[in-house]
Coordinates of C-alpha atoms in Angstrom, one line a residue:
Chain A
M1 CA -13.8 8.8 7.1
P2 CA -11.1 6.4 8.1
D3 CA -10.5 5.5 11.4
V4 CA -7.3 7.7 12.4
A5 CA -6.2 6.5 15.7
P6 CA -4.8 10.3 16.9
F7 CA -8.3 11.5 16.5
L8 CA -10.0 9.1 18.8
P9 CA -10.2 10.2 22.5
V10 CA -7.5 8.9 25.0
R11 CA -10.2 6.8 26.6
E12 CA -11.0 5.0 23.6
L13 CA -7.1 4.6 22.4
S14 CA -6.3 3.5 26.0
A15 CA -9.3 0.8 25.7
R16 CA -7.8 -0.7 22.7
I17 CA -4.4 -0.7 23.6
R18 CA -5.4 -2.8 26.9
R19 CA -7.4 -5.0 25.1
G20 CA -4.6 -5.7 22.5
S21 CA -6.2 -4.4 19.2
L22 CA -3.9 -1.2 19.1
S23 CA -0.3 -1.3 19.4
P24 CA 1.3 1.5 21.0
V25 CA 4.0 1.2 18.4
A26 CA 1.5 1.5 15.7
L27 CA 0.0 4.5 17.3
A28 CA 3.7 6.2 18.0
E29 CA 4.4 5.3 14.3
E30 CA 1.1 7.0 13.0
C31 CA 1.6 9.9 14.8
L32 CA 5.1 10.3 14.2
D33 CA 4.1 9.9 10.0
R34 CA 1.4 12.3 10.4
L35 CA 3.7 14.8 12.7
E36 CA 6.2 14.6 9.8
R37 CA 3.6 15.0 6.9
L38 CA 1.0 17.3 8.2
G39 CA 2.8 19.5 10.9
P40 CA 4.7 21.2 8.2
R41 CA 1.0 22.7 7.1
T42 CA 0.4 24.3 10.4
H43 CA 4.1 24.9 11.6
A44 CA 3.4 22.9 14.7
V45 CA 6.2 20.9 15.3
I46 CA 9.8 21.9 16.4
T47 CA 11.4 18.3 17.3
L48 CA 10.4 15.3 15.8
M49 CA 11.2 12.2 18.5
R50 CA 10.9 9.4 16.5
E51 CA 13.9 7.2 17.8
S52 CA 13.0 8.0 21.5
G53 CA 9.3 8.0 21.0
L54 CA 9.5 4.5 19.4
A55 CA 11.8 3.1 21.9
D56 CA 9.3 4.3 24.7
A57 CA 6.5 3.0 22.7
R58 CA 8.1 -0.6 22.2
S59 CA 8.9 -0.4 26.3
A60 CA 5.1 0.6 26.8
E61 CA 4.1 -2.5 24.3
R62 CA 6.3 -4.8 26.1
E63 CA 5.2 -3.8 29.8
I64 CA 1.4 -4.0 28.6
R65 CA 1.7 -7.2 27.1
A66 CA 3.3 -8.6 30.3
G67 CA 0.3 -7.4 32.4
R68 CA 2.3 -4.4 33.7
W69 CA -0.7 -1.8 32.7
R70 CA 0.2 1.4 34.4
G71 CA -3.0 3.2 33.5
P72 CA -4.9 5.3 30.9
L73 CA -2.1 7.0 29.3
H74 CA 0.2 3.8 29.0
G75 CA 1.2 3.6 25.6
I76 CA -0.4 6.6 24.5
S77 CA 1.6 9.1 22.3
Y78 CA 2.0 13.1 23.1
G79 CA 3.3 16.1 22.1
A80 CA 4.9 18.7 24.6
K81 CA 4.8 22.5 24.0
D82 CA 8.6 23.2 23.7
L83 CA 9.1 25.3 26.8
L84 CA 9.5 22.0 28.8
A85 CA 12.5 20.7 29.3
T86 CA 13.6 17.4 27.9
K87 CA 16.9 15.8 28.8
G88 CA 19.5 16.0 25.7
V89 CA 17.0 17.2 23.3
P90 CA 16.5 20.8 22.0
T91 CA 14.0 22.9 24.3
T92 CA 14.0 26.3 22.2
W93 CA 11.1 28.2 23.9
G94 CA 10.1 29.1 20.2
A95 CA 12.8 31.5 20.3
E96 CA 15.8 31.9 17.6
P97 CA 18.3 32.8 20.5
Y98 CA 17.7 29.6 22.3
R99 CA 17.3 27.1 19.3
N100 CA 20.2 25.2 20.3
Q101 CA 19.5 24.9 24.0
V102 CA 19.5 21.6 25.6
F103 CA 18.8 20.7 29.0
D104 CA 20.5 17.6 31.2
Y105 CA 17.1 17.2 33.1
D106 CA 13.3 16.4 32.2
A107 CA 10.5 18.8 33.1
T108 CA 8.4 17.1 36.3
V109 CA 5.7 17.1 33.8
I110 CA 7.6 15.0 31.5
T111 CA 8.9 12.6 34.0
R112 CA 5.3 12.2 35.2
L113 CA 4.1 11.4 31.9
R114 CA 6.7 8.9 31.3
E115 CA 6.0 7.5 34.8
A116 CA 2.5 7.1 33.6
G117 CA 3.6 5.0 30.4
A118 CA 2.9 8.1 27.9
V119 CA 5.2 8.5 25.0
L120 CA 6.7 11.7 23.7
V121 CA 6.7 11.6 20.2
A122 CA 7.3 15.6 19.4
K123 CA 8.1 19.0 20.8
L124 CA 5.5 21.5 19.7
A125 CA 5.6 25.0 18.2
M126 CA 4.9 28.1 20.6
V127 CA 5.1 31.8 20.4
E128 CA 8.6 33.0 21.1
L129 CA 9.2 33.1 25.0
A130 CA 5.5 32.3 25.2
G131 CA 4.4 35.6 23.9
G132 CA 5.7 37.6 27.0
L133 CA 7.6 40.5 25.4
G134 CA 4.5 41.9 23.4
Y135 CA 4.2 40.2 20.0
D136 CA 1.2 41.8 17.7
H137 CA 1.3 39.3 15.1
T138 CA 0.7 35.8 14.0
D139 CA 4.4 35.3 12.7
A140 CA 6.1 35.3 16.1
S141 CA 8.2 32.0 16.2
F142 CA 11.1 30.8 14.6
T143 CA 9.3 28.0 12.9
G144 CA 6.7 30.3 11.5
P145 CA 3.1 31.4 12.2
G146 CA 1.3 28.8 13.9
L147 CA -1.9 27.8 11.6
T148 CA -5.2 26.5 12.5
P149 CA -5.9 23.1 10.7
W150 CA -9.5 24.3 10.1
N151 CA -8.3 27.1 7.7
P152 CA -4.6 27.4 7.1
G153 CA -5.0 30.9 6.3
F154 CA -5.7 31.9 9.9
W155 CA -3.8 31.5 13.2
S156 CA -3.8 28.6 15.5
G157 CA -3.7 31.1 18.5
G158 CA -0.9 31.4 20.7
S159 CA 1.2 30.8 22.6
S160 CA 0.5 27.2 22.8
S161 CA 0.4 27.3 19.1
G162 CA 1.5 23.9 18.0
P163 CA -0.3 21.6 20.8
G164 CA -3.5 23.4 19.7
A165 CA -2.7 22.8 16.0
S166 CA -1.4 19.4 16.8
V167 CA -4.3 17.9 18.5
A168 CA -6.8 19.5 16.2
A169 CA -5.1 17.8 13.0
G170 CA -5.0 14.5 14.6
L171 CA -1.2 14.5 15.0
V172 CA -1.0 13.5 18.5
P173 CA -3.9 12.7 20.7
F174 CA -3.0 15.0 23.3
A175 CA -0.6 17.7 24.0
I176 CA 1.0 19.8 26.9
G177 CA 0.5 23.7 26.7
S178 CA 1.0 26.1 29.0
E179 CA -0.8 29.4 30.2
T180 CA 0.5 32.7 31.8
S181 CA -2.8 34.3 30.4
G182 CA -4.9 32.8 27.5
S183 CA -2.1 30.7 26.2
I184 CA -3.9 27.3 26.8
L185 CA -7.5 28.8 26.2
T186 CA -6.8 31.0 22.9
P187 CA -5.3 28.2 20.7
S188 CA -7.6 25.5 22.2
A189 CA -10.5 28.1 20.9
F190 CA -8.6 28.8 17.6
C191 CA -8.1 25.1 17.0
G192 CA -11.2 23.5 18.1
V193 CA -9.9 21.4 20.9
T194 CA -10.6 21.0 24.5
G195 CA -8.3 23.1 26.9
L196 CA -7.8 22.7 30.7
R197 CA -6.2 25.4 32.6
P198 CA -5.3 23.8 36.1
T199 CA -5.7 25.9 39.4
Y200 CA -2.3 27.4 40.0
G201 CA 0.0 25.3 42.1
L202 CA -1.7 22.2 41.1
V203 CA 0.8 21.1 38.4
S204 CA 4.8 21.6 38.8
R205 CA 6.2 24.0 36.7
H206 CA 9.7 22.6 37.3
G207 CA 11.4 22.4 34.1
A208 CA 9.0 24.6 32.3
M209 CA 10.3 28.5 30.9
A210 CA 9.5 31.1 33.4
L211 CA 7.5 33.7 32.0
S212 CA 5.9 34.9 35.4
W213 CA 6.2 32.8 38.5
T214 CA 2.7 33.8 39.8
L215 CA 0.9 33.1 36.6
D216 CA 2.3 30.5 34.5
K217 CA 0.5 27.1 34.4
L218 CA 0.6 23.7 32.6
G219 CA -2.0 22.2 31.4
P220 CA -3.7 19.7 29.0
M221 CA -5.3 20.2 25.5
T222 CA -7.4 17.2 24.1
R223 CA -10.1 16.1 22.5
T224 CA -12.4 15.8 25.2
A225 CA -13.1 17.0 28.9
D226 CA -12.5 13.4 30.1
D227 CA -9.2 13.2 28.4
A228 CA -8.3 16.4 30.0
A229 CA -8.9 15.0 33.3
L230 CA -7.2 11.9 32.8
V231 CA -4.3 13.6 31.9
L232 CA -4.3 16.2 34.6
A233 CA -4.5 13.0 36.9
A234 CA -1.0 11.9 35.7
I235 CA 0.7 15.4 36.2
A236 CA -0.8 17.1 39.0
G237 CA 0.6 16.8 42.3
K238 CA 3.3 18.3 45.1
D239 CA 6.7 18.6 43.7
P240 CA 9.4 19.6 45.9
R241 CA 11.1 21.3 43.0
D242 CA 8.3 23.6 42.8
E243 CA 7.4 25.3 46.0
S244 CA 4.3 26.8 44.6
T245 CA 2.8 23.3 44.2
V246 CA 0.2 22.1 46.9
D247 CA -0.1 18.8 48.8
R248 CA -3.3 17.6 46.7
G249 CA -3.4 15.9 43.6
F250 CA -6.2 15.1 41.1
R251 CA -7.8 11.8 41.1
Y252 CA -10.2 10.6 38.5
T253 CA -11.1 7.5 36.7
A254 CA -14.1 8.6 34.9
P255 CA -16.8 11.4 34.7
A256 CA -19.5 11.3 37.2
R257 CA -22.9 11.9 36.8
L258 CA -23.9 15.2 38.2
A259 CA -25.2 14.8 41.7
R260 CA -27.2 18.2 41.0
R261 CA -27.9 20.8 38.7
P262 CA -24.9 23.2 38.5
R263 CA -25.4 26.6 38.8
L264 CA -23.6 28.6 35.9
A265 CA -23.8 32.4 35.7
V266 CA -23.2 34.2 32.4
P267 CA -21.3 37.4 33.0
A268 CA -23.2 40.4 32.0
G269 CA -22.2 41.9 28.6
C270 CA -20.0 38.9 27.6
T271 CA -21.5 38.9 24.3
E272 CA -22.3 42.5 23.3
K273 CA -19.4 43.0 21.1
V274 CA -18.6 39.5 20.1
Q275 CA -19.0 38.2 16.4
P276 CA -22.3 37.1 15.6
E277 CA -21.3 33.7 15.1
V278 CA -19.6 33.1 18.3
R279 CA -23.1 34.8 19.8
E280 CA -25.0 32.3 18.0
S281 CA -23.0 29.2 19.1
F282 CA -22.8 30.3 22.4
E283 CA -26.6 31.0 22.8
R284 CA -27.1 27.3 21.2
A285 CA -24.7 26.0 24.0
L286 CA -26.5 27.8 26.7
G287 CA -29.5 25.6 25.4
A288 CA -27.4 22.4 25.8
L289 CA -26.2 23.4 29.2
G290 CA -29.5 24.2 30.4
S291 CA -30.7 20.7 30.0
F292 CA -28.9 19.8 32.9
A293 CA -27.8 23.2 34.5
E294 CA -29.2 26.6 36.2
I295 CA -28.3 29.2 34.2
A296 CA -28.4 32.7 35.7
R297 CA -27.7 35.4 32.8
D298 CA -26.4 39.0 33.4
V299 CA -24.6 38.4 36.5
A300 CA -22.4 41.3 37.5
W301 CA -18.6 41.0 36.9
P302 CA -16.4 42.5 39.4
D303 CA -15.0 45.9 38.4
F304 CA -11.6 45.6 38.6
P305 CA -8.1 46.7 36.5
W306 CA -7.8 42.9 35.3
G307 CA -6.1 43.6 32.2
A308 CA -3.8 46.4 33.7
A309 CA -2.8 44.2 36.9
V310 CA -2.1 41.2 34.6
G311 CA -0.1 43.1 32.3
A312 CA 2.2 45.0 35.0
I313 CA 3.0 41.7 36.4
V314 CA 3.7 40.0 32.8
S315 CA 5.8 42.8 32.1
A316 CA 8.0 43.1 35.2
D317 CA 8.3 39.3 35.4
G318 CA 9.0 38.7 31.6
A319 CA 11.6 41.5 31.7
S320 CA 13.3 39.7 34.6
A321 CA 13.2 36.3 33.6
F322 CA 14.8 37.6 30.2
R323 CA 16.9 40.5 31.5
E324 CA 20.0 39.0 30.2
L325 CA 18.4 38.7 26.8
I326 CA 16.9 42.3 26.7
E327 CA 20.2 44.0 28.2
S328 CA 22.3 41.9 26.0
G329 CA 20.4 43.1 22.9
N330 CA 19.8 39.3 21.6
V331 CA 16.3 40.3 21.8
A332 CA 17.0 41.5 18.5
K333 CA 17.1 38.1 17.1
L334 CA 13.5 37.3 17.9
R335 CA 11.1 36.9 15.1
C336 CA 8.5 39.3 15.7
P337 CA 9.1 43.1 15.6
A338 CA 7.3 43.7 18.4
D339 CA 9.2 41.4 20.6
R340 CA 12.4 43.0 19.7
I341 CA 11.7 46.2 21.6
G342 CA 8.9 45.0 23.6
G343 CA 10.8 44.1 26.8
Y344 CA 12.3 47.4 27.0
P345 CA 9.7 49.6 28.9
A346 CA 9.3 47.1 31.4
M347 CA 13.0 47.7 32.3
L348 CA 11.5 51.1 33.8
L349 CA 8.2 49.6 35.4
P350 CA 8.0 51.3 39.0
A351 CA 8.2 48.6 41.5
V352 CA 5.2 50.3 43.3
D353 CA 3.2 49.7 39.8
Y354 CA 4.4 45.6 40.3
L355 CA 3.5 46.0 44.2
Q356 CA 0.0 47.7 43.4
A357 CA -0.8 44.6 41.0
M358 CA 0.4 42.1 43.1
R359 CA -1.6 43.6 46.5
L360 CA -4.9 43.9 43.9
R361 CA -4.8 40.1 43.5
R362 CA -6.2 39.5 47.4
P363 CA -9.3 41.6 46.8
M364 CA -9.7 40.2 43.4
K365 CA -9.6 36.8 44.7
R366 CA -12.1 37.8 47.4
A367 CA -14.6 39.6 45.1
L368 CA -14.8 36.2 42.9
A369 CA -14.8 34.0 45.9
Q370 CA -18.0 35.9 47.0
L371 CA -19.7 35.2 43.5
F372 CA -18.5 31.2 43.8
E373 CA -20.6 31.1 47.0
R374 CA -23.5 31.6 44.6
Y375 CA -22.6 29.8 41.5
D376 CA -20.5 26.7 40.5
A377 CA -18.8 28.1 37.7
F378 CA -19.0 31.2 35.1
V379 CA -19.7 30.2 31.6
S380 CA -19.0 32.5 28.2
P381 CA -17.5 32.6 25.0
T382 CA -13.7 31.6 25.2
R383 CA -13.0 34.2 22.8
S384 CA -14.7 37.2 21.3
S385 CA -14.0 36.1 17.8
V386 CA -13.0 33.0 15.8
A387 CA -9.1 32.7 14.8
Y388 CA -7.5 35.6 13.6
P389 CA -6.2 36.1 9.8
A390 CA -2.8 34.8 9.5
D391 CA -1.5 38.2 7.6
R392 CA -2.5 40.5 9.7
A393 CA -1.3 42.5 12.7
F394 CA -3.8 41.4 15.8
D395 CA -5.5 45.0 16.1
Q396 CA -6.3 44.6 12.2
A397 CA -8.0 41.1 12.5
Y398 CA -11.5 42.2 13.5
P399 CA -12.2 45.7 14.0
G400 CA -15.1 46.7 16.1
V401 CA -15.0 43.0 17.9
S402 CA -14.1 42.6 21.5
G403 CA -14.8 40.6 24.7
G404 CA -17.1 41.6 27.6
P405 CA -15.6 40.9 31.0
A406 CA -12.3 40.0 31.3
L407 CA -12.5 36.5 32.5
I408 CA -9.2 35.2 31.1
P409 CA -6.6 37.7 32.9
A410 CA -9.1 37.5 35.8
G411 CA -9.0 33.8 36.1
N412 CA -5.1 33.8 35.7
L413 CA -4.8 36.4 38.3
C414 CA -6.5 34.7 40.7
G415 CA -5.1 31.2 39.7
L416 CA -8.5 29.9 38.9
P417 CA -9.1 26.6 36.7
A418 CA -10.7 27.0 33.5
L419 CA -12.1 24.6 30.7
C420 CA -12.9 25.5 27.4
M421 CA -14.6 23.5 24.6
P422 CA -15.6 23.8 21.1
N423 CA -19.2 24.7 20.5
G424 CA -19.6 25.5 16.9
F425 CA -18.3 27.4 14.1
G426 CA -18.2 31.0 12.8
Q427 CA -17.0 32.4 9.6
N428 CA -14.5 31.0 7.1
G429 CA -15.2 27.5 8.7
L430 CA -13.3 28.3 12.0
P431 CA -14.4 26.9 15.4
T432 CA -16.0 28.8 18.0
S433 CA -15.7 27.9 21.7
L434 CA -17.1 28.5 25.4
A435 CA -15.3 28.4 28.6
L436 CA -16.0 27.3 32.2
L437 CA -14.3 29.4 34.9
G438 CA -14.6 27.7 38.5
P439 CA -13.2 28.2 42.2
A440 CA -9.8 27.2 43.0
F441 CA -9.4 23.2 42.7
S442 CA -13.0 22.9 41.2
E443 CA -11.6 20.9 38.1
R444 CA -13.5 17.8 38.9
H445 CA -16.6 19.8 38.7
L446 CA -15.5 21.5 35.5
V447 CA -14.7 18.3 34.1
D448 CA -18.1 16.7 34.9
I449 CA -20.2 19.9 33.4
G450 CA -17.8 19.6 30.5
S451 CA -18.5 15.7 30.0
A452 CA -22.1 16.3 30.0
F453 CA -21.9 19.0 27.7
Q454 CA -20.0 16.9 25.2
G455 CA -22.3 14.0 25.8
A456 CA -25.0 16.4 24.6
T457 CA -23.3 17.8 21.6
D458 CA -20.6 16.7 19.1
W459 CA -18.5 19.8 18.4
H460 CA -15.5 18.0 19.9
A461 CA -15.6 15.1 17.8
K462 CA -15.5 17.3 14.5
R463 CA -12.4 17.0 12.1
P464 CA -10.8 19.7 10.0
P465 CA -10.7 19.2 6.4
E466 CA -7.8 17.3 5.0
A467 CA -6.4 16.1 8.3
Chain B
M1 CA 0.5 34.7 27.3
S2 CA -2.4 34.8 24.3
A3 CA -2.3 38.1 22.1
A4 CA -5.1 39.9 23.8
Y5 CA -4.0 39.8 27.1
R6 CA -0.3 40.9 26.8
P7 CA 1.1 44.0 28.2
S8 CA 1.0 47.2 26.0
Q9 CA -1.9 45.6 23.9
G10 CA -3.0 48.6 22.4
R11 CA 0.4 49.8 21.4
R12 CA 0.4 49.3 17.9
R13 CA -2.8 50.9 17.3
F14 CA -1.8 53.9 19.3
V15 CA 1.3 54.1 17.4
Q16 CA -0.6 54.4 14.3
L17 CA -2.3 57.4 15.6
L18 CA 0.6 59.6 16.7
G19 CA 2.5 62.1 15.3
W20 CA 5.9 60.9 15.3
A21 CA 7.7 64.3 15.0
S22 CA 7.3 64.8 18.6
V23 CA 8.6 61.8 19.7
L24 CA 11.6 62.1 17.4
A25 CA 12.2 65.4 18.2
A26 CA 12.1 64.9 22.0
A27 CA 14.1 61.4 22.0
P28 CA 17.7 62.7 21.4
G29 CA 17.0 65.6 23.3
P30 CA 16.4 65.1 27.1
T31 CA 19.5 64.0 29.0
L32 CA 19.6 60.9 31.4
A33 CA 19.6 63.6 34.2
A34 CA 16.6 65.2 33.0
A35 CA 14.8 61.8 32.5
A36 CA 16.0 61.0 36.0
R37 CA 14.6 64.7 37.1
A38 CA 11.0 63.5 35.3
R39 CA 11.2 60.0 37.4
S40 CA 12.1 61.9 40.9
E41 CA 9.3 64.5 40.3
S42 CA 6.9 61.5 40.2
A43 CA 8.4 59.6 42.9
K44 CA 8.3 62.5 45.4
P45 CA 5.8 62.1 48.1
R46 CA 2.5 63.8 47.2
H47 CA -0.9 63.9 48.5
K48 CA -2.5 62.8 45.7
P49 CA -2.0 60.9 42.9
P50 CA 0.0 62.8 40.0
T51 CA -2.7 64.1 37.5
P52 CA -2.6 62.7 34.3
A53 CA -2.2 66.1 32.7
A54 CA 1.4 66.5 34.3
A55 CA 2.8 63.3 33.3
A56 CA 0.5 62.7 30.4
P57 CA -1.3 63.2 27.5
E58 CA -3.3 64.9 25.3
K59 CA -5.3 62.5 23.5
N60 CA -3.1 60.5 21.0
E61 CA 0.1 62.3 22.1
I62 CA 2.8 60.7 24.0
S63 CA 3.7 62.0 27.3
Q64 CA 6.6 63.6 28.0
D65 CA 7.3 61.3 30.8
A66 CA 7.4 58.4 28.2
R67 CA 9.5 60.3 25.7
A68 CA 11.8 61.3 28.5
L69 CA 12.0 57.7 29.7
A70 CA 12.4 56.4 26.2
A71 CA 15.4 58.6 25.9
V72 CA 16.9 56.9 29.0
L73 CA 16.1 53.3 27.4
K74 CA 17.5 54.5 23.8
R75 CA 21.0 55.5 25.8
R76 CA 20.9 52.6 27.6
Y77 CA 19.9 49.9 25.3
G78 CA 19.0 51.5 21.9
E79 CA 21.9 52.9 19.8
H80 CA 20.6 50.9 16.8
W81 CA 17.1 51.4 17.2
S82 CA 15.2 52.6 14.2
A83 CA 12.9 55.6 14.4
D84 CA 9.8 53.1 14.8
Q85 CA 11.4 51.1 17.2
L86 CA 11.9 54.1 19.3
R87 CA 8.3 55.3 18.7
S88 CA 7.5 51.8 19.9
V89 CA 9.3 51.9 23.1
A90 CA 7.9 55.4 23.8
T91 CA 4.4 54.1 23.4
G92 CA 4.9 51.3 25.5
L93 CA 6.1 53.2 28.0
D94 CA 2.8 55.5 27.8
D95 CA 0.8 52.4 27.8
D96 CA 2.5 51.5 30.8
H97 CA 1.9 54.5 32.4
K98 CA -1.8 54.5 31.7
A99 CA -2.4 50.9 33.1
A100 CA -0.2 52.0 36.3
A101 CA -2.8 55.1 36.7
R102 CA -6.0 52.6 36.2
L103 CA -4.3 50.4 39.0
G104 CA -3.8 53.3 41.1
E105 CA -7.6 54.3 41.1
V106 CA -8.0 51.3 43.4
K107 CA -7.7 52.3 46.7
L108 CA -6.0 49.7 49.0
A109 CA -5.9 49.4 52.7
N110 CA -2.5 49.4 54.1
S111 CA -2.8 45.9 55.5
E112 CA -3.4 44.7 52.2
E113 CA -0.3 42.7 51.5
P114 CA 1.2 41.5 48.1
D115 CA -0.1 38.2 47.3
F116 CA 3.1 36.3 47.5
T117 CA 4.6 34.9 50.5
F118 CA 8.2 34.9 51.8
N119 CA 9.4 32.1 54.2
A120 CA 12.3 32.1 56.3

């Protein structure tokens, strides 16, 4: 297979750039060409940033040649989910009513990546309004349904659909996605890439579209766990413009050898109703993990109304965040019919129900904290199935298939980090994925576990056909 | 927000199981006052949580509360809603009520505060 630069890990690209065997301008040109040529196949791109991207790449090249190397992201092209404000460039939130929206400032994440020398080459597609109004079909963005490069008859996952598809198809070496409840992990799983959802407060949300103020998080979608950590190190840290950020950064240079065998817990019931191929991939992955970790099976998962709680919070926050859109009736301009009416029921959500959900988060966190006294991380299939067919409503995708314990809503309600990685293939040539869920600010440990797993397997190095 | 973890995720499937006539018949009927009454009744102090039977549902039916609240929303925002949209709104309200009931099943101590902080 030809050496397509955007398929290489960031670490390898960075090494080539630093020793002068790869030009940041050549990398940006290759990414822009692939974004333009292949992006439409998966509806992954909203705005191509050719002019500014090439200018930034030339600037990076000059600096590096002059000996001013900023770090491992210097000269590396990337894409950003189109909910991150970029000065002077449309930021559409994936939604027709905001198609011409332009901010006069950059999101903190964009600023930090620029300071690290990374080169923004595209604003990437997303489910409209990050899916907060109840979409029930893949066709829920003004750019059309996001499709996975592994099989264009199937969904890329959402709401970070463009970042997932773009990294998987080798259009960019890495991308920034966002997660309120599943929006980094799901497209990472359906597109066969590595996704890192950071602890709430580790990465500034300033300049990102708000869907839910206590749930929204920004994180990297990459080829490897190591790459995810390199990106996280550049974007993490306190930001006075986001009061939720904490005064601790994320330092990282390279994966560390695990000091001891990590204790990994498999939640009871997590593979009971998943697709058979998802179960097989997971069992095989447990075998690989078991070569360097202790695996505890059938660990009881705390019994809380996880889904109901995250639903109430997102409903209320989303209706508040988009109140004007809903009350004006402009919500009718959204692409997915379910989104056109999905915000209205939340207008009458009782405050006591919202507060009950917010009060539940404390006992929920205590329950998981107790478990993390015994285990370093939970491990489970990221999703119960491979990607959904693109032409069907979600509830028609795989009848009878469902997940076990609600790790995605639980992890998000408690603000915990998660790392997901490809671990095989299921039906129709589509990737399967496993996820690690750790205690708050355990990203470093999750990345080291992930790097050990990816050192023992090669699922992360697979390329989609025709990409 | 990924698809599987969005609010009212069972809405569509639930909608398909419904008899629409009851929703359509009820929607234009209840006045805002009636709907407000329904809300205020459910808001009265009570010694135990409302029984689902009062507010809701035989299996696969939209509750009276949800129908009444759907009528409020239609009056406020839904002049041009189609019948399908009205049904979806009513079903969404019903889903929210069911979710709220699940939330309410967890008993919390008075000292348990919402997980956000206010600073003066």
